[in-house]
Amino acid sequence: MNSNSSSPNTAVNAGDANIEHSCDVLIIGSGAAGLSLALSLANYCRIILVSKSDCNEGSTRYAQGGIAAVFDERDSIESHVQDTLEAGAHLCDEDVVRFTAQNAKSAMEWLIEHGVPFDQDNSGDGNNRYHLTREGGHSFRRILHAADATGEALQITLNEAVSQHPNIHIFERYNAIDLIKSEQASNHCKGVYVWNRKRQQVEVIRSRFITLATGGASKVYQYTSNPDIASGDGIAMAWRAGCRVANMEFNQFHPTCLFHPQARNFLISEALRGEGAKLVHADGTPFMEKFDPRKELAPRDVVARAIDYEMKRLGADCMYLDISHKPADFIVKHFPNIYRRCRSLGIDITREPIPVVPAAHYSCGGVMTDINARTDLDNVYAVGEVAYTGLHGANRMASNSLLECVVFARSAAQHILARLDEPTSEEPISPWDESKVTNSDEEVIIQHNWHELRLFMWDYVGIVRTNKRLERAMRRIKLLEQEITEYYSNFRVSNNLLELRNLVTVAELIVRCAMQRAESRGLHYNLDYPERSGSASPSILTPLKSNSTPEPGNLTGGFER
């Protein structure tokens, strides 16, 4: 926790066991969504910001391309809306898409006010306009960016502002375990159990309002562009507490992750294709024209399936992305981060193509929220990749993700600020009970289950699916749930156990949503249903109603039948 002068309330009992903290707003997650919300609220209330790692780690930091917003006079909000609806395979909520596009420019101006250093285009007309790039699915150049490391610039800038604010208290290296339901009001949460990784103990954070900003769940797959912490924690916690989830079958696989044994998570930004890079075979032959008239600028689901198809057809380990036909100084100026990283691995992108493969990248589904980021629980909000707002539909358009984080963080902040005068409850919270558990004696079980889960999710619930593959995945998930339930019930928690518990829940939600969808649409492609159906509706799962906090071993919460 930082050493700001206005500390949150902390009660300590029985020789440092049973520590309880309290605040007005608890934010779980320290990426673009969590940091933006914290800064929007900080002048008015006490905030605890929980980060599973340190505050500079997370998916935001690795976002390269940029943030979409209409700044060009030739562009329009309507064009941004229509591009998003088209990329989302017309499964988006149009009202939410329009709300996001309408608020995009003001959200970017808010970031600029906080010092995010977007690249500027000094064209000589004295306007000092921002340089805009174009990515797949966009009709115009509308991507604000900071070279090819926009996420890192955003993360560093917001984190600096958050760390200096006296009302924001940062808890680093804490895992959120479960939301604590109220016994007096079934639709309300009193706080959260968290695991202090440094002290190896469970603590309680009591809060009037709780926001999940935990990111996505791409770690459920064997190959991913995400950092290790993207384990679906917020989705699983919300589900166990009684929140609906939607569209979990739509996992975006980024088409171009660097294929190299020393850089398995390094993303090759879509902005390269926006600036003319071509997808080619090993002999330099382009192939995207066979799949879509937009070629390299087709939406990500189309490009990822095309690469996957060509790899399987040719028995190749990877395809290639070639921008070497552009001038070397142009490449180095616009993509310095990618250029340096590839050069460090012996690849000169100014002279040779980049080996690439698809990798799990983004969860388009999540915890259902309204336009103010409210979940089914009265005082619990969800912002960013953890949430299903209706913005992305069946496929997320490039550079709408960081945009969603900032727009909905600001919307949630306004809604929370309007509720700060509501009466608070002093209902007691039971301390974490470890009297019936022991230290683990077989950590290998966790590691084995972890690898098995991620591998069969990649093989059976990946870019291309079938009914039989989904059934096989569900059978294995049920077996894993039994083992993990037993393990969680008998041993003290650890980082790996908590993440595995959440990942197996997320895996079940993904497969159940996929089984509901008897069509192929966007990111969900099922060989048994290769055509798109005439109607478009989200896949919604509803947990069994429960008024209590999940007990150890209750992994999924059950389903309404």
Coordinates of C-alpha atoms in Angstrom, one line a residue:
M1 CA 0.0 0.0 0.0
N2 CA 1.3 3.5 -0.8
S3 CA 2.1 5.9 2.0
N4 CA -0.4 8.6 1.3
S5 CA -1.5 10.7 4.2
S6 CA -5.3 9.9 4.0
S7 CA -5.2 6.2 4.7
P8 CA -8.1 3.8 4.4
N9 CA -9.4 2.4 7.6
T10 CA -7.7 -0.8 8.7
A11 CA -8.6 -3.0 11.6
V12 CA -6.2 -5.7 12.9
N13 CA -7.3 -8.4 15.2
A14 CA -5.6 -11.3 17.0
G15 CA -1.9 -10.8 16.2
D16 CA -2.2 -9.6 12.6
A17 CA -4.7 -12.3 11.5
N18 CA -8.1 -11.1 10.3
I19 CA -7.1 -7.8 8.9
E20 CA -10.0 -5.7 7.6
H21 CA -9.6 -2.6 5.4
S22 CA -12.4 -0.2 4.4
C23 CA -13.0 2.4 1.8
D24 CA -15.7 4.1 -0.2
V25 CA -14.8 2.5 -3.6
L26 CA -12.8 -0.7 -4.1
I27 CA -11.4 -1.1 -7.6
I28 CA -10.0 -4.5 -8.5
G29 CA -7.6 -4.1 -11.4
S30 CA -5.0 -1.5 -12.3
G31 CA -5.2 -1.3 -16.1
A32 CA -6.8 1.4 -18.2
A33 CA -10.2 0.8 -16.8
G34 CA -9.3 0.7 -13.1
L35 CA -6.9 3.6 -13.3
S36 CA -9.3 5.8 -15.3
L37 CA -12.1 5.1 -12.8
A38 CA -9.8 5.8 -9.8
L39 CA -8.7 9.2 -11.2
S40 CA -12.3 10.1 -12.1
L41 CA -13.5 9.5 -8.4
A42 CA -10.4 10.4 -6.4
N43 CA -11.3 14.0 -5.6
Y44 CA -14.6 12.9 -3.9
C45 CA -14.0 9.7 -1.9
R46 CA -11.5 7.2 -0.5
I47 CA -10.4 4.5 -2.9
I48 CA -8.5 1.3 -2.6
L49 CA -7.0 0.0 -5.9
V50 CA -6.1 -3.7 -5.9
S51 CA -3.4 -4.9 -8.3
K52 CA -2.6 -8.6 -8.7
S53 CA 0.9 -7.8 -9.8
D54 CA 2.5 -4.3 -9.7
C55 CA 0.5 -1.4 -11.1
N56 CA 2.5 -1.3 -14.4
E57 CA 1.7 -4.9 -15.3
G58 CA -1.4 -6.0 -17.2
S59 CA -2.9 -6.2 -20.7
T60 CA -3.1 -2.4 -21.1
R61 CA 0.7 -2.1 -21.0
Y62 CA 1.0 -4.4 -24.0
A63 CA -1.6 -2.8 -26.2
Q64 CA 0.3 -1.4 -29.2
G65 CA -2.0 0.0 -31.9
G66 CA -4.0 2.8 -30.2
I67 CA -7.4 4.1 -29.4
A68 CA -10.2 4.8 -31.8
A69 CA -12.0 8.2 -31.9
V70 CA -13.3 10.6 -34.6
F71 CA -10.8 13.5 -34.9
D72 CA -10.6 13.7 -38.7
E73 CA -13.0 16.1 -40.4
R74 CA -13.7 13.6 -43.1
D75 CA -14.6 10.9 -40.6
S76 CA -17.9 10.8 -38.6
I77 CA -19.4 9.2 -35.5
E78 CA -21.9 7.4 -37.8
S79 CA -19.0 5.8 -39.7
H80 CA -17.4 4.7 -36.4
V81 CA -20.7 3.2 -35.4
Q82 CA -21.3 1.4 -38.7
D83 CA -17.7 0.0 -38.8
T84 CA -18.1 -1.3 -35.3
L85 CA -21.5 -3.0 -36.0
E86 CA -20.1 -4.6 -39.2
A87 CA -16.9 -5.9 -37.4
G88 CA -19.2 -7.2 -34.6
A89 CA -21.1 -9.3 -37.1
H90 CA -24.3 -7.3 -36.2
L91 CA -24.4 -8.8 -32.7
C92 CA -23.5 -5.4 -31.1
D93 CA -26.0 -3.4 -29.1
E94 CA -26.3 -0.4 -31.4
D95 CA -27.3 2.0 -28.6
V96 CA -24.1 1.1 -26.7
V97 CA -22.0 1.4 -29.8
R98 CA -23.4 4.9 -30.5
F99 CA -22.9 5.9 -26.8
T100 CA -19.2 4.8 -27.0
A101 CA -18.5 6.5 -30.3
Q102 CA -20.2 9.8 -29.2
N103 CA -18.1 9.9 -26.0
A104 CA -14.8 8.8 -27.6
K105 CA -13.4 12.2 -28.4
S106 CA -14.1 13.6 -25.0
A107 CA -12.5 10.5 -23.4
M108 CA -9.4 11.0 -25.5
E109 CA -9.3 14.7 -24.6
W110 CA -9.5 13.7 -20.9
L111 CA -6.5 11.4 -21.5
I112 CA -4.6 14.2 -23.2
E113 CA -5.3 16.5 -20.3
H114 CA -3.7 13.9 -18.0
G115 CA -0.6 13.9 -20.2
V116 CA -0.9 10.8 -22.4
P117 CA 1.6 11.5 -25.2
F118 CA -0.3 10.7 -28.4
D119 CA 1.8 11.2 -31.6
Q120 CA 1.2 14.5 -33.3
D121 CA 1.1 15.2 -37.0
N122 CA 3.0 18.5 -37.7
S123 CA 1.7 18.9 -41.2
G124 CA 2.8 22.6 -41.4
D125 CA -0.7 24.1 -41.3
G126 CA -0.3 25.3 -37.7
N127 CA -3.0 23.0 -36.2
N128 CA -0.6 20.5 -34.7
R129 CA -3.1 17.8 -35.2
Y130 CA -2.8 14.3 -33.8
H131 CA -1.4 11.6 -36.1
L132 CA -4.1 9.1 -36.9
T133 CA -3.5 5.6 -38.2
R134 CA -5.9 3.1 -39.6
E135 CA -6.6 -0.6 -38.6
G136 CA -8.7 -3.5 -39.8
G137 CA -12.4 -2.8 -40.0
H138 CA -12.1 1.0 -39.9
S139 CA -13.2 3.1 -42.9
F140 CA -11.0 6.1 -41.9
R141 CA -7.8 6.9 -40.1
R142 CA -9.1 7.4 -36.5
I143 CA -6.6 5.6 -34.3
L144 CA -4.7 7.9 -31.9
H145 CA -1.5 6.3 -30.8
A146 CA 1.9 6.8 -29.1
A147 CA 4.2 5.3 -31.7
D148 CA 3.6 1.5 -31.5
A149 CA 3.4 1.4 -27.6
T150 CA 0.2 3.2 -26.9
G151 CA -0.8 1.0 -24.0
E152 CA 2.5 1.4 -22.3
A153 CA 2.3 5.2 -22.6
L154 CA -1.3 5.1 -21.2
Q155 CA -0.4 2.8 -18.3
I156 CA 2.6 4.8 -17.3
T157 CA 0.9 8.2 -17.5
L158 CA -2.3 7.2 -15.6
N159 CA -0.3 5.2 -13.0
E160 CA 1.8 8.2 -12.3
A161 CA -1.2 10.3 -11.6
V162 CA -2.9 7.6 -9.5
S163 CA 0.2 7.0 -7.3
Q164 CA 0.4 10.8 -6.5
H165 CA -3.3 11.2 -5.4
P166 CA -3.8 11.2 -1.6
N167 CA -7.2 9.6 -1.8
I168 CA -6.0 6.5 -3.8
H169 CA -4.4 3.7 -1.9
I170 CA -2.7 1.0 -3.9
F171 CA -2.6 -2.6 -2.7
E172 CA 0.0 -4.4 -5.0
R173 CA 0.3 -8.2 -5.2
Y174 CA -3.1 -8.9 -3.9
N175 CA -5.4 -11.6 -5.4
A176 CA -9.2 -11.0 -5.1
I177 CA -10.8 -14.2 -4.1
D178 CA -14.6 -13.7 -3.8
L179 CA -17.2 -11.0 -3.4
I180 CA -18.8 -11.1 0.0
K181 CA -22.6 -11.0 -0.3
S182 CA -24.8 -9.3 2.3
E183 CA -27.1 -11.4 4.4
Q184 CA -29.5 -8.5 4.8
A185 CA -29.8 -7.4 1.1
S186 CA -29.4 -10.3 -1.3
N187 CA -28.5 -8.0 -4.2
H188 CA -25.7 -6.2 -2.3
C189 CA -22.0 -6.9 -1.6
K190 CA -20.2 -5.9 1.6
G191 CA -16.7 -6.3 0.4
V192 CA -14.1 -8.7 -1.0
Y193 CA -11.8 -11.4 0.4
V194 CA -8.3 -10.8 -0.9
W195 CA -5.1 -12.8 -0.6
N196 CA -2.0 -10.8 0.3
R197 CA 0.7 -12.5 -1.7
K198 CA 3.5 -10.8 0.2
R199 CA 2.2 -11.9 3.6
Q200 CA 0.6 -15.1 2.4
Q201 CA -2.6 -14.4 4.2
V202 CA -6.3 -13.6 3.4
E203 CA -7.6 -10.2 4.3
V204 CA -11.0 -8.4 4.0
I205 CA -11.7 -5.1 2.2
R206 CA -15.0 -3.6 3.1
S207 CA -16.4 -1.1 0.6
R208 CA -19.6 0.7 -0.3
F209 CA -19.0 0.3 -4.0
I210 CA -16.9 -2.4 -5.8
T211 CA -15.7 -2.3 -9.4
L212 CA -14.3 -5.2 -11.3
A213 CA -11.6 -4.1 -13.7
T214 CA -9.7 -7.3 -13.9
G215 CA -9.4 -7.7 -17.7
G216 CA -10.1 -10.8 -19.7
A217 CA -9.5 -14.5 -19.6
S218 CA -7.2 -15.4 -22.5
K219 CA -4.9 -17.3 -20.2
V220 CA -7.5 -20.1 -20.5
Y221 CA -5.8 -20.9 -23.8
Q222 CA -2.4 -22.5 -24.4
Y223 CA -1.2 -19.6 -26.7
T224 CA -2.0 -16.1 -25.9
S225 CA -0.7 -12.6 -26.4
N226 CA -1.8 -11.6 -22.8
P227 CA 0.3 -11.4 -19.7
D228 CA 0.1 -14.2 -17.2
I229 CA -2.4 -12.4 -14.9
A230 CA -5.2 -12.5 -17.5
S231 CA -7.0 -15.4 -15.8
G232 CA -10.7 -14.3 -15.8
D233 CA -10.8 -13.5 -12.1
G234 CA -13.5 -10.9 -12.2
I235 CA -15.7 -12.9 -14.5
A236 CA -15.5 -16.0 -12.2
M237 CA -16.0 -13.9 -9.0
A238 CA -19.1 -12.1 -10.4
W239 CA -20.6 -15.4 -11.7
R240 CA -20.2 -17.1 -8.3
A241 CA -21.8 -14.1 -6.6
G242 CA -24.9 -14.3 -8.9
C243 CA -24.2 -12.1 -12.0
R244 CA -25.1 -13.1 -15.5
V245 CA -22.5 -13.4 -18.1
A246 CA -22.9 -13.2 -21.9
N247 CA -21.1 -13.9 -25.2
M248 CA -18.3 -15.9 -23.6
E249 CA -17.9 -17.9 -26.8
F250 CA -16.4 -14.9 -28.6
N251 CA -12.7 -15.2 -27.9
Q252 CA -10.7 -13.0 -30.2
F253 CA -7.5 -14.5 -31.6
H254 CA -5.2 -11.8 -32.7
P255 CA -4.0 -12.8 -36.2
T256 CA -0.3 -11.8 -35.7
C257 CA 1.6 -12.8 -32.6
L258 CA 5.4 -13.1 -33.2
F259 CA 6.3 -16.8 -33.8
H260 CA 9.6 -17.1 -31.9
P261 CA 10.6 -19.4 -29.0
Q262 CA 12.0 -16.4 -27.0
A263 CA 9.0 -14.1 -27.5
R264 CA 5.8 -16.2 -27.2
N265 CA 3.6 -13.3 -26.0
F266 CA 4.9 -10.5 -28.3
L267 CA 2.2 -8.9 -30.4
I268 CA 2.7 -7.6 -33.9
S269 CA 0.4 -4.6 -34.1
E270 CA -2.5 -4.5 -36.6
A271 CA -1.2 -1.0 -37.4
L272 CA 1.5 -2.6 -39.6
R273 CA -1.3 -3.9 -41.8
G274 CA -2.9 -0.5 -41.7
E275 CA 0.3 0.9 -43.1
G276 CA 0.6 -1.6 -45.9
A277 CA 2.1 -4.8 -44.5
K278 CA 1.2 -8.0 -46.4
L279 CA 0.4 -11.5 -45.1
V280 CA 2.5 -13.9 -47.2
H281 CA 3.6 -17.6 -47.4
A282 CA 7.2 -18.5 -46.8
D283 CA 7.9 -17.9 -50.5
G284 CA 6.5 -14.4 -50.3
T285 CA 3.1 -15.1 -52.0
P286 CA 0.3 -13.0 -50.6
F287 CA -2.9 -15.0 -49.7
M288 CA -5.5 -12.7 -48.1
E289 CA -7.2 -11.8 -51.4
K290 CA -8.5 -15.4 -51.5
F291 CA -10.4 -14.9 -48.2
D292 CA -11.8 -11.3 -48.2
P293 CA -11.8 -8.3 -50.7
R294 CA -10.5 -6.1 -47.8
K295 CA -7.4 -8.4 -47.7
E296 CA -5.1 -7.5 -44.7
L297 CA -7.6 -4.9 -43.5
A298 CA -10.4 -7.4 -43.0
P299 CA -11.7 -7.8 -39.4
R300 CA -9.5 -9.9 -37.1
D301 CA -11.7 -13.0 -37.1
V302 CA -11.4 -13.2 -40.9
V303 CA -7.7 -12.7 -40.8
A304 CA -7.1 -15.1 -38.0
R305 CA -9.1 -17.9 -39.7
A306 CA -7.3 -17.3 -42.9
I307 CA -3.9 -17.7 -41.3
D308 CA -5.0 -20.7 -39.4
Y309 CA -6.4 -22.3 -42.6
E310 CA -3.2 -21.7 -44.5
M311 CA -1.0 -23.1 -41.7
K312 CA -3.1 -26.3 -41.6
R313 CA -3.4 -26.6 -45.4
L314 CA 0.4 -26.3 -45.8
G315 CA 1.4 -28.0 -42.6
A316 CA 3.3 -24.8 -41.7
D317 CA 4.3 -23.6 -38.3
C318 CA 3.6 -20.0 -39.1
M319 CA 2.8 -17.5 -41.8
Y320 CA 4.6 -14.2 -42.5
L321 CA 3.9 -10.5 -42.2
D322 CA 6.0 -8.4 -44.6
I323 CA 6.4 -4.6 -44.5
S324 CA 9.9 -4.5 -45.9
H325 CA 8.7 -2.9 -49.1
K326 CA 8.2 0.3 -47.1
P327 CA 11.2 2.7 -46.6
A328 CA 13.4 1.7 -43.6
D329 CA 13.1 5.1 -41.9
F330 CA 9.3 5.0 -42.1
I331 CA 9.2 1.6 -40.5
V332 CA 11.6 2.5 -37.7
K333 CA 9.8 5.8 -37.0
H334 CA 6.3 4.3 -36.9
F335 CA 7.1 1.0 -35.2
P336 CA 10.2 1.5 -33.0
N337 CA 9.1 -1.0 -30.4
I338 CA 8.4 -3.8 -32.8
Y339 CA 11.6 -3.0 -34.8
R340 CA 13.8 -3.1 -31.7
R341 CA 12.2 -6.3 -30.3
C342 CA 12.5 -8.2 -33.6
R343 CA 16.1 -7.0 -34.1
S344 CA 16.9 -8.3 -30.7
L345 CA 15.8 -11.7 -31.9
G346 CA 17.7 -11.5 -35.2
I347 CA 14.8 -10.3 -37.4
D348 CA 15.3 -7.1 -39.4
I349 CA 11.7 -6.1 -40.3
T350 CA 13.1 -3.5 -42.8
R351 CA 14.6 -6.3 -44.9
E352 CA 12.6 -9.5 -44.1
P353 CA 9.1 -10.7 -43.2
I354 CA 8.1 -11.4 -39.6
P355 CA 7.0 -14.9 -38.7
V356 CA 3.5 -14.8 -37.1
V357 CA 0.7 -17.0 -35.7
P358 CA -2.7 -16.3 -34.2
A359 CA -3.0 -16.2 -30.4
A360 CA -5.8 -15.8 -27.9
H361 CA -6.0 -12.1 -27.4
Y362 CA -9.3 -10.7 -26.2
S363 CA -12.6 -11.8 -24.5
C364 CA -15.5 -10.1 -26.2
G365 CA -18.0 -11.5 -23.6
G366 CA -18.0 -11.1 -19.9
V367 CA -20.1 -9.8 -16.9
M368 CA -23.3 -8.2 -18.2
T369 CA -23.5 -4.5 -17.4
D370 CA -25.7 -1.5 -18.4
I371 CA -24.5 1.7 -19.9
N372 CA -23.3 2.9 -16.4
A373 CA -21.2 -0.3 -16.0
R374 CA -23.7 -1.7 -13.3
T375 CA -23.9 -5.5 -12.9
D376 CA -26.8 -7.5 -11.6
L377 CA -25.5 -6.7 -8.1
D378 CA -26.7 -3.3 -6.8
N379 CA -23.3 -1.9 -5.8
V380 CA -21.0 -3.9 -8.0
Y381 CA -19.7 -2.4 -11.3
A382 CA -17.6 -4.0 -14.1
V383 CA -15.5 -2.0 -16.6
G384 CA -13.2 -2.9 -19.4
E385 CA -12.5 -6.4 -20.8
V386 CA -14.2 -8.1 -17.8
A387 CA -17.5 -6.7 -18.9
Y388 CA -20.1 -7.4 -21.6
T389 CA -21.5 -4.0 -22.5
G390 CA -22.7 -4.9 -26.0
L391 CA -20.0 -2.8 -27.7
H392 CA -18.1 -5.6 -29.4
G393 CA -20.7 -8.1 -30.4
A394 CA -19.3 -11.2 -32.1
N395 CA -15.9 -9.6 -32.8
R396 CA -14.1 -6.6 -31.3
M397 CA -13.0 -4.0 -33.9
A398 CA -9.3 -2.9 -33.5
S399 CA -8.6 -0.1 -31.0
N400 CA -12.1 -0.1 -29.5
S401 CA -10.9 -1.9 -26.3
L402 CA -8.9 0.8 -24.6
L403 CA -11.7 3.2 -25.7
E404 CA -14.3 1.1 -23.9
C405 CA -12.2 1.1 -20.7
V406 CA -12.0 4.9 -20.6
V407 CA -15.6 5.7 -21.7
F408 CA -17.2 3.3 -19.3
A409 CA -14.9 4.1 -16.4
R410 CA -16.0 7.7 -16.7
S411 CA -19.7 6.6 -17.0
A412 CA -19.3 4.4 -13.9
A413 CA -17.7 7.3 -12.0
Q414 CA -20.6 9.6 -12.7
H415 CA -23.1 6.9 -11.5
I416 CA -21.1 6.2 -8.3
L417 CA -20.7 9.9 -7.5
A418 CA -24.4 10.4 -7.7
R419 CA -24.8 7.6 -5.0
L420 CA -22.2 8.7 -2.5
D421 CA -24.8 10.1 -0.2
E422 CA -26.7 6.8 0.1
P423 CA -26.7 5.3 3.6
T424 CA -24.1 2.7 4.4
S425 CA -24.4 -0.6 6.1
E426 CA -22.3 -1.7 9.1
E427 CA -23.2 -5.4 8.7
P428 CA -20.3 -7.4 10.1
I429 CA -18.0 -9.5 7.8
S430 CA -16.9 -12.9 8.9
P431 CA -13.1 -13.4 8.9
W432 CA -11.6 -15.9 6.5
D433 CA -11.6 -19.4 8.1
E434 CA -8.5 -21.6 7.6
S435 CA -9.2 -23.9 10.5
K436 CA -10.0 -26.9 8.3
V437 CA -7.3 -26.6 5.7
T438 CA -3.6 -27.3 5.5
N439 CA -0.6 -26.3 3.3
S440 CA -0.5 -28.1 0.0
D441 CA 1.6 -31.2 -0.2
E442 CA 1.1 -31.8 -4.0
E443 CA 1.5 -28.6 -6.0
V444 CA 2.1 -30.7 -9.1
I445 CA -1.7 -31.4 -9.3
I446 CA -2.3 -27.7 -9.9
Q447 CA 0.4 -27.5 -12.6
H448 CA -0.9 -30.6 -14.3
N449 CA -4.5 -29.4 -14.3
W450 CA -3.4 -26.0 -15.4
H451 CA -1.6 -27.3 -18.5
E452 CA -4.4 -29.8 -19.4
L453 CA -7.1 -27.1 -19.2
R454 CA -5.2 -24.7 -21.5
L455 CA -4.2 -27.3 -24.0
F456 CA -7.7 -28.9 -24.6
M457 CA -9.3 -25.4 -24.7
W458 CA -6.8 -24.5 -27.5
D459 CA -7.5 -27.8 -29.3
Y460 CA -11.2 -28.1 -28.9
V461 CA -12.5 -24.5 -28.3
G462 CA -10.1 -22.5 -30.4
I463 CA -10.3 -20.7 -33.8
V464 CA -12.4 -23.5 -35.4
R465 CA -14.8 -25.6 -33.3
T466 CA -17.2 -28.6 -33.7
N467 CA -20.0 -30.0 -31.6
K468 CA -17.9 -33.0 -30.8
R469 CA -14.9 -30.9 -29.7
L470 CA -17.1 -28.8 -27.4
E471 CA -18.6 -32.0 -25.8
R472 CA -15.1 -33.4 -25.3
A473 CA -14.0 -30.1 -23.7
M474 CA -17.0 -30.1 -21.3
R475 CA -16.4 -33.6 -20.1
R476 CA -12.8 -32.7 -19.3
I477 CA -13.9 -29.5 -17.6
K478 CA -16.3 -31.4 -15.3
L479 CA -13.5 -33.8 -14.3
L480 CA -11.1 -30.9 -13.6
E481 CA -13.8 -29.1 -11.5
Q482 CA -14.1 -32.2 -9.2
E483 CA -10.3 -32.3 -8.6
I484 CA -10.0 -28.5 -8.1
T485 CA -13.0 -28.5 -5.8
E486 CA -11.4 -31.1 -3.6
Y487 CA -8.1 -29.4 -3.7
Y488 CA -9.6 -25.9 -2.9
S489 CA -11.6 -27.3 0.0
N490 CA -8.6 -28.9 1.7
F491 CA -5.6 -26.7 1.1
R492 CA -4.6 -23.0 1.8
V493 CA -5.0 -20.7 -1.2
S494 CA -2.1 -19.7 -3.5
N495 CA -1.8 -17.6 -6.6
N496 CA -1.8 -20.6 -8.9
L497 CA -4.8 -22.3 -7.1
L498 CA -6.9 -19.1 -7.2
E499 CA -6.2 -18.6 -10.9
L500 CA -6.9 -22.2 -11.8
R501 CA -10.1 -22.1 -9.9
N502 CA -11.2 -19.1 -11.9
L503 CA -9.9 -20.4 -15.2
V504 CA -11.9 -23.6 -15.0
T505 CA -15.0 -21.6 -14.3
V506 CA -14.4 -19.4 -17.3
A507 CA -13.7 -22.4 -19.4
E508 CA -17.1 -23.8 -18.6
L509 CA -18.8 -20.5 -19.3
I510 CA -17.1 -20.3 -22.7
V511 CA -18.1 -23.8 -23.7
R512 CA -21.7 -23.5 -22.5
C513 CA -22.1 -20.3 -24.5
A514 CA -20.5 -21.9 -27.5
M515 CA -22.9 -24.9 -27.2
Q516 CA -25.9 -22.5 -27.2
R517 CA -24.9 -20.9 -30.5
A518 CA -26.1 -23.0 -33.5
E519 CA -24.4 -20.9 -36.1
S520 CA -21.1 -19.4 -37.1
R521 CA -20.8 -15.7 -36.4
G522 CA -17.8 -13.5 -35.9
L523 CA -15.2 -15.1 -33.7
H524 CA -17.3 -18.3 -33.2
Y525 CA -16.8 -20.6 -36.1
N526 CA -18.4 -24.1 -35.8
L527 CA -17.9 -26.5 -38.7
D528 CA -21.3 -28.2 -37.8
Y529 CA -23.1 -24.8 -38.3
P530 CA -20.9 -23.0 -40.9
E531 CA -23.6 -20.4 -41.8
R532 CA -24.8 -17.4 -40.0
S533 CA -28.4 -17.6 -38.8
G534 CA -31.0 -15.0 -39.7
S535 CA -31.4 -13.7 -36.1
A536 CA -28.7 -12.2 -33.9
S537 CA -28.9 -12.4 -30.1
P538 CA -26.4 -12.6 -27.3
S539 CA -25.7 -15.9 -25.5
I540 CA -26.7 -15.2 -21.9
L541 CA -26.0 -17.5 -18.9
T542 CA -27.8 -17.0 -15.6
P543 CA -26.4 -18.5 -12.3
L544 CA -28.5 -20.1 -9.7
K545 CA -29.8 -17.5 -7.2
S546 CA -27.8 -17.3 -4.0
N547 CA -27.9 -14.9 -1.1
S548 CA -24.6 -16.0 0.4
T549 CA -20.9 -15.7 -0.4
P550 CA -19.6 -18.8 -2.2
E551 CA -18.1 -21.4 0.0
P552 CA -14.6 -22.9 -0.8
G553 CA -15.1 -25.5 -3.5
N554 CA -18.2 -23.8 -5.1
L555 CA -16.6 -23.2 -8.5
T556 CA -19.4 -22.3 -10.9
G557 CA -22.4 -21.4 -8.8
G558 CA -24.6 -23.6 -11.0
F559 CA -27.0 -22.7 -13.8
E560 CA -30.7 -21.8 -14.0
R561 CA -32.4 -24.7 -15.8

